[in-house]
Coordinates of N, CA and C and ligand atoms in Angstrom, one line a residue:
M1 N -102.7 -43.2 -31.7 CA -101.9 -43.9 -32.0 C -102.0 -44.8 -30.5
E2 N -102.0 -46.1 -30.5 CA -102.2 -46.7 -29.5 C -101.0 -46.9 -28.3
S3 N -101.5 -46.9 -27.0 CA -100.3 -46.7 -26.2 C -99.9 -48.2 -25.7
L4 N -98.7 -47.9 -25.1 CA -98.1 -48.8 -24.6 C -98.1 -49.0 -22.8
P5 N -98.3 -50.7 -22.7 CA -98.5 -50.4 -21.1 C -97.5 -50.2 -20.2
C6 N -96.4 -49.4 -20.4 CA -95.2 -48.9 -19.9 C -95.1 -48.8 -18.4
K7 N -96.1 -48.1 -17.6 CA -96.3 -48.3 -16.2 C -95.8 -49.4 -15.5
G8 N -94.7 -49.4 -14.6 CA -94.3 -51.0 -13.7 C -93.5 -51.2 -14.6
C9 N -92.4 -51.2 -15.7 CA -91.9 -51.9 -16.3 C -90.5 -51.3 -15.8
K10 N -90.4 -50.0 -15.2 CA -89.1 -49.6 -14.6 C -88.0 -49.5 -15.6
G11 N -88.2 -49.2 -16.7 CA -87.0 -48.9 -17.7 C -86.5 -50.1 -18.6
M12 N -87.3 -51.3 -18.3 CA -87.0 -52.3 -19.0 C -86.5 -52.3 -20.2
C13 N -86.7 -51.6 -21.3 CA -86.2 -51.4 -22.7 C -85.4 -50.1 -22.8
C14 N -85.3 -49.1 -21.4 CA -84.3 -48.3 -21.7 C -82.9 -48.5 -21.6
G15 N -82.0 -49.0 -22.5 CA -80.8 -49.1 -22.3 C -80.1 -48.2 -23.4
P16 N -79.0 -48.4 -23.8 CA -78.3 -47.6 -24.8 C -78.9 -47.4 -26.4
V17 N -79.1 -46.3 -26.5 CA -80.0 -46.0 -28.0 C -79.1 -45.5 -28.7
P18 N -79.2 -45.3 -30.1 CA -78.2 -44.4 -31.1 C -79.1 -43.1 -31.1
I19 N -78.2 -41.8 -30.9 CA -78.6 -40.8 -31.5 C -78.2 -39.9 -32.4
T20 N -78.6 -39.2 -32.7 CA -78.5 -38.2 -34.0 C -77.6 -36.8 -33.5
Q21 N -76.9 -36.2 -34.2 CA -76.4 -34.9 -33.5 C -77.5 -33.9 -33.3
Q22 N -78.6 -33.7 -34.2 CA -79.6 -32.9 -33.9 C -80.5 -33.5 -32.6
E23 N -80.5 -34.8 -32.3 CA -81.0 -34.8 -31.0 C -80.0 -35.0 -30.2
R24 N -78.7 -34.6 -30.0 CA -78.0 -34.6 -29.0 C -78.0 -33.1 -28.5
V25 N -78.3 -32.2 -29.5 CA -78.5 -30.9 -29.3 C -79.5 -30.5 -28.6
K26 N -80.8 -31.4 -29.0 CA -82.0 -30.9 -28.4 C -82.2 -31.3 -26.8
I27 N -81.5 -32.5 -26.6 CA -81.4 -33.0 -25.2 C -80.5 -32.0 -24.4
K28 N -79.3 -31.6 -25.0 CA -78.3 -30.7 -24.3 C -79.1 -29.6 -23.9
K29 N -79.8 -28.8 -24.9 CA -80.8 -27.6 -24.4 C -82.0 -28.0 -23.2
A30 N -82.4 -29.1 -23.4 CA -83.3 -29.3 -22.7 C -82.9 -29.6 -21.2
I31 N -81.6 -30.3 -20.9 CA -81.2 -30.6 -19.8 C -80.7 -29.1 -18.7
R32 N -80.1 -28.1 -19.8 CA -79.9 -27.2 -19.4 C -80.8 -26.2 -19.1
K33 N -82.1 -26.6 -19.6 CA -83.0 -25.7 -19.0 C -83.6 -26.3 -17.8
M34 N -83.6 -27.4 -17.4 CA -83.8 -27.9 -16.4 C -83.6 -27.4 -15.1
P35 N -84.5 -27.4 -14.0 CA -84.2 -26.4 -12.7 C -83.3 -27.1 -12.1
A36 N -82.1 -26.8 -11.7 CA -80.8 -27.2 -11.3 C -81.1 -28.5 -10.3
K37 N -82.1 -28.3 -9.4 CA -82.5 -29.3 -8.5 C -83.2 -30.4 -9.3
Q38 N -84.0 -30.3 -10.1 CA -84.5 -31.6 -11.0 C -83.3 -32.5 -11.7
R39 N -82.3 -31.1 -12.2 CA -81.0 -31.8 -12.8 C -80.6 -32.8 -12.2
L40 N -80.1 -32.7 -11.0 CA -79.4 -33.3 -10.2 C -79.9 -34.5 -9.7
E41 N -81.2 -34.3 -9.4 CA -81.9 -35.4 -8.9 C -82.5 -36.4 -9.9
L42 N -82.1 -36.0 -11.3 CA -82.0 -37.2 -12.6 C -80.7 -37.7 -12.5
R43 N -79.7 -37.0 -12.6 CA -78.4 -37.3 -12.6 C -77.9 -38.2 -11.8
N44 N -78.3 -38.2 -10.6 CA -77.7 -38.6 -9.3 C -78.5 -39.9 -8.8
Q45 N -79.4 -40.5 -9.5 CA -80.1 -41.6 -9.2 C -79.5 -42.9 -9.7
E46 N -79.5 -43.7 -8.7 CA -79.0 -45.1 -9.2 C -79.6 -45.9 -9.8
R47 N -78.9 -46.4 -11.0 CA -79.5 -47.2 -12.2 C -79.1 -48.7 -12.4
F48 N -79.9 -49.5 -12.8 CA -79.1 -50.9 -13.1 C -78.2 -50.6 -14.2
P49 N -76.9 -51.3 -14.2 CA -76.0 -51.2 -15.0 C -76.5 -51.6 -16.6
G50 N -76.5 -50.6 -17.5 CA -77.1 -51.0 -18.9 C -78.6 -49.9 -19.0
T51 N -78.8 -49.8 -18.0 CA -80.3 -48.8 -17.9 C -79.7 -47.0 -18.6
C52 N -80.5 -46.7 -19.5 CA -80.3 -45.7 -20.0 C -80.1 -44.3 -19.0
I53 N -78.8 -43.7 -19.0 CA -79.0 -42.3 -18.0 C -79.7 -41.4 -17.9
F54 N -80.7 -41.7 -18.7 CA -81.9 -40.5 -18.5 C -83.3 -41.5 -18.0
F55 N -83.3 -42.4 -18.1 CA -84.2 -42.9 -17.0 C -84.8 -42.5 -15.8
D56 N -85.6 -42.1 -15.3 CA -85.9 -41.6 -14.2 C -86.7 -42.8 -13.3
E57 N -85.6 -43.4 -12.6 CA -86.2 -44.8 -11.6 C -87.0 -44.5 -10.6
R58 N -87.1 -43.1 -9.9 CA -88.0 -42.4 -9.1 C -89.6 -42.7 -9.5
H59 N -89.4 -41.7 -10.7 CA -91.0 -41.8 -11.5 C -91.2 -42.8 -12.2
D60 N -90.3 -43.7 -12.6 CA -91.1 -44.9 -13.2 C -91.1 -44.2 -14.8
R61 N -90.3 -43.4 -15.4 CA -90.6 -42.9 -16.8 C -89.2 -42.1 -17.5
C62 N -89.3 -41.9 -18.8 CA -88.2 -41.1 -19.2 C -87.9 -39.7 -18.9
G63 N -86.7 -39.7 -18.4 CA -86.6 -38.1 -17.6 C -86.6 -37.0 -18.9
I64 N -86.4 -37.3 -19.8 CA -86.4 -36.4 -20.8 C -87.6 -36.7 -22.3
H65 N -88.3 -36.7 -21.6 CA -89.7 -37.4 -22.5 C -90.0 -36.5 -23.7
S66 N -89.9 -35.4 -23.6 CA -90.3 -34.5 -24.8 C -89.3 -34.8 -25.8
V67 N -88.1 -34.7 -25.3 CA -87.0 -34.7 -26.3 C -86.2 -36.1 -26.5
R68 N -87.1 -37.2 -26.1 CA -86.3 -38.2 -26.5 C -85.8 -38.5 -27.8
P69 N -84.9 -39.5 -28.0 CA -84.6 -39.9 -29.3 C -85.8 -40.4 -30.4
S70 N -85.7 -40.2 -31.6 CA -86.6 -40.9 -32.5 C -86.9 -42.0 -32.3
I71 N -85.7 -43.1 -32.0 CA -86.0 -44.4 -31.6 C -86.8 -44.9 -30.2
C72 N -86.6 -44.1 -29.5 CA -87.4 -44.5 -28.5 C -89.1 -44.2 -28.4
K73 N -89.2 -42.8 -29.5 CA -90.8 -42.6 -29.5 C -91.1 -43.9 -30.6
A74 N -90.3 -44.6 -31.6 CA -90.6 -45.5 -32.2 C -90.8 -46.8 -31.7
F75 N -90.2 -46.8 -30.4 CA -90.2 -48.4 -30.0 C -91.8 -49.0 -29.7
G76 N -91.6 -49.9 -30.3 CA -93.1 -50.7 -29.8 C -94.1 -50.5 -30.9
F77 N -93.7 -49.9 -32.1 CA -94.5 -49.5 -33.1 C -94.2 -50.0 -34.7
Y78 N -93.0 -51.0 -34.4 CA -92.6 -51.3 -35.5 C -91.9 -53.0 -35.4
K79 N -91.9 -53.8 -36.5 CA -91.6 -55.1 -36.5 C -90.4 -55.4 -36.0
N80 N -89.4 -54.1 -36.0 CA -88.0 -54.5 -35.4 C -87.8 -53.9 -34.3
L81 N -88.9 -53.2 -33.5 CA -88.8 -52.7 -32.3 C -90.1 -53.1 -31.5
V82 N -90.1 -54.2 -31.4 CA -91.3 -54.6 -30.7 C -91.4 -54.8 -29.2
C83 N -92.3 -54.4 -28.6 CA -92.2 -54.2 -27.2 C -92.8 -55.9 -26.8
F84 N -92.0 -56.2 -25.9 CA -92.2 -57.7 -25.4 C -93.5 -57.7 -24.7
K85 N -93.9 -56.8 -24.1 CA -95.1 -57.1 -23.0 C -96.5 -56.6 -24.2
S86 N -96.2 -55.9 -25.0 CA -97.5 -55.7 -26.2 C -96.8 -56.0 -27.5
P87 N -96.9 -57.0 -28.0 CA -96.2 -57.2 -29.2 C -97.0 -57.2 -30.3
Q88 N -98.6 -57.1 -29.7 CA -99.6 -57.0 -31.1 C -99.7 -55.3 -31.4
T89 N -98.6 -54.7 -30.5 CA -99.0 -53.1 -31.0 C -98.0 -52.7 -32.1
A90 N -97.1 -53.8 -32.1 CA -96.0 -53.3 -33.5 C -96.6 -53.5 -34.4
S91 N -96.3 -52.6 -35.8 CA -97.1 -52.7 -37.0 C -96.0 -53.6 -37.8
T92 N -96.6 -53.6 -39.0 CA -96.0 -54.6 -39.9 C -94.4 -53.9 -40.5
Q93 N -94.6 -52.5 -40.6 CA -93.3 -51.7 -41.2 C -92.3 -51.9 -40.2
K94 N -91.2 -51.7 -41.0 CA -89.7 -51.6 -40.1 C -89.2 -50.2 -40.3
Y95 N -89.0 -49.9 -38.7 CA -88.5 -48.7 -38.6 C -87.0 -48.4 -39.4
E96 N -86.9 -47.2 -40.0 CA -85.9 -47.0 -40.8 C -85.3 -45.8 -40.0
A97 N -83.9 -45.3 -39.6 CA -83.8 -44.1 -39.2 C -83.5 -43.3 -40.4
T98 N -84.1 -41.8 -40.1 CA -83.7 -41.0 -41.4 C -82.5 -40.3 -41.1
E99 N -81.9 -40.4 -40.0 CA -80.6 -39.6 -39.9 C -79.6 -40.5 -39.5
Q100 N -78.2 -40.2 -40.0 CA -77.2 -41.2 -39.4 C -77.0 -41.0 -37.5
P101 N -77.0 -42.1 -37.0 CA -76.8 -41.7 -35.5 C -74.9 -41.2 -35.5
I102 N -74.8 -40.4 -34.5 CA -73.4 -40.2 -34.0 C -72.8 -41.1 -33.0
G103 N -73.6 -41.9 -32.4 CA -73.3 -42.7 -31.2 C -74.3 -43.6 -30.4
L104 N -74.0 -43.7 -29.3 CA -74.9 -44.3 -28.4 C -75.2 -43.6 -26.9
L105 N -76.4 -43.2 -26.9 CA -76.4 -42.5 -25.5 C -76.1 -43.5 -24.4
S106 N -75.6 -43.1 -23.4 CA -75.1 -43.9 -22.0 C -74.1 -44.3 -22.4
V107 N -73.5 -44.7 -23.5 CA -72.1 -45.5 -23.9 C -71.4 -44.4 -24.6
D108 N -71.8 -43.6 -25.7 CA -70.8 -42.5 -26.0 C -70.8 -41.3 -25.6
F109 N -72.2 -41.2 -25.2 CA -72.7 -39.8 -24.7 C -73.1 -40.2 -23.0
T110 N -72.6 -39.6 -22.3 CA -72.8 -39.6 -20.7 C -73.3 -38.4 -20.3
W111 N -74.0 -38.1 -19.1 CA -74.3 -36.9 -18.2 C -73.3 -35.9 -18.4
K112 N -72.0 -36.1 -18.3 CA -70.9 -34.9 -18.7 C -71.0 -34.2 -19.8
D113 N -71.7 -35.2 -20.8 CA -71.7 -34.3 -22.1 C -72.5 -33.5 -22.4
F114 N -73.9 -33.5 -21.4 CA -75.2 -32.6 -21.4 C -75.2 -31.6 -20.4
D115 N -74.5 -31.7 -19.6 CA -74.6 -30.9 -18.6 C -73.4 -30.0 -18.0
Ligands
SF4_201 S1 -92.1 -50.2 -24.5 FE1 -92.7 -52.1 -23.7 S2 -90.9 -52.9 -22.7 FE2 -90.5 -51.1 -22.8 S3 -91.3 -49.6 -21.1 FE3 -92.9 -49.6 -22.4 S4 -94.4 -51.8 -22.0 FE4 -92.3 -52.0 -21.2
SF4_202 S1 -84.0 -41.5 -23.7 FE1 -85.7 -41.7 -22.5 S2 -87.0 -43.3 -23.7 FE2 -85.2 -43.2 -24.5 S3 -84.1 -44.9 -23.6 FE3 -83.5 -43.5 -22.5 S4 -84.8 -43.2 -20.8 FE4 -85.9 -44.5 -22.1

């Protein structure tokens, strides 16, 4: 799969995203497994209002990359999830969630729900 030019974007597309119950559980497990120092460092970073609570500003990347929600994995690759920096990467297919979301990460679920 073609990759996206994410370095330097500083989480421009990382705002509140819908999550499913399964994703919530997976993220919670991963956060709990993080070394305390790393978890605190990620948790206490200053972020622009509206930026995802798990965006790692310091390293310019997703702080929970291996367990990020499926919509984050799909972003940039579907016609309804187009990356403005690389619109040609999107396919002509429409992304459709396979499971019903339980709410928005960063709005309905914040750090206190994960650690
Ligand atoms: S998906 Fe696009 S907008 Fe989002 S960080 Fe990557 S290049 Fe930037
Ligand atoms: S979970 Fe990761 S990829 Fe998804 S919006 Fe948050 S920081 Fe971005």
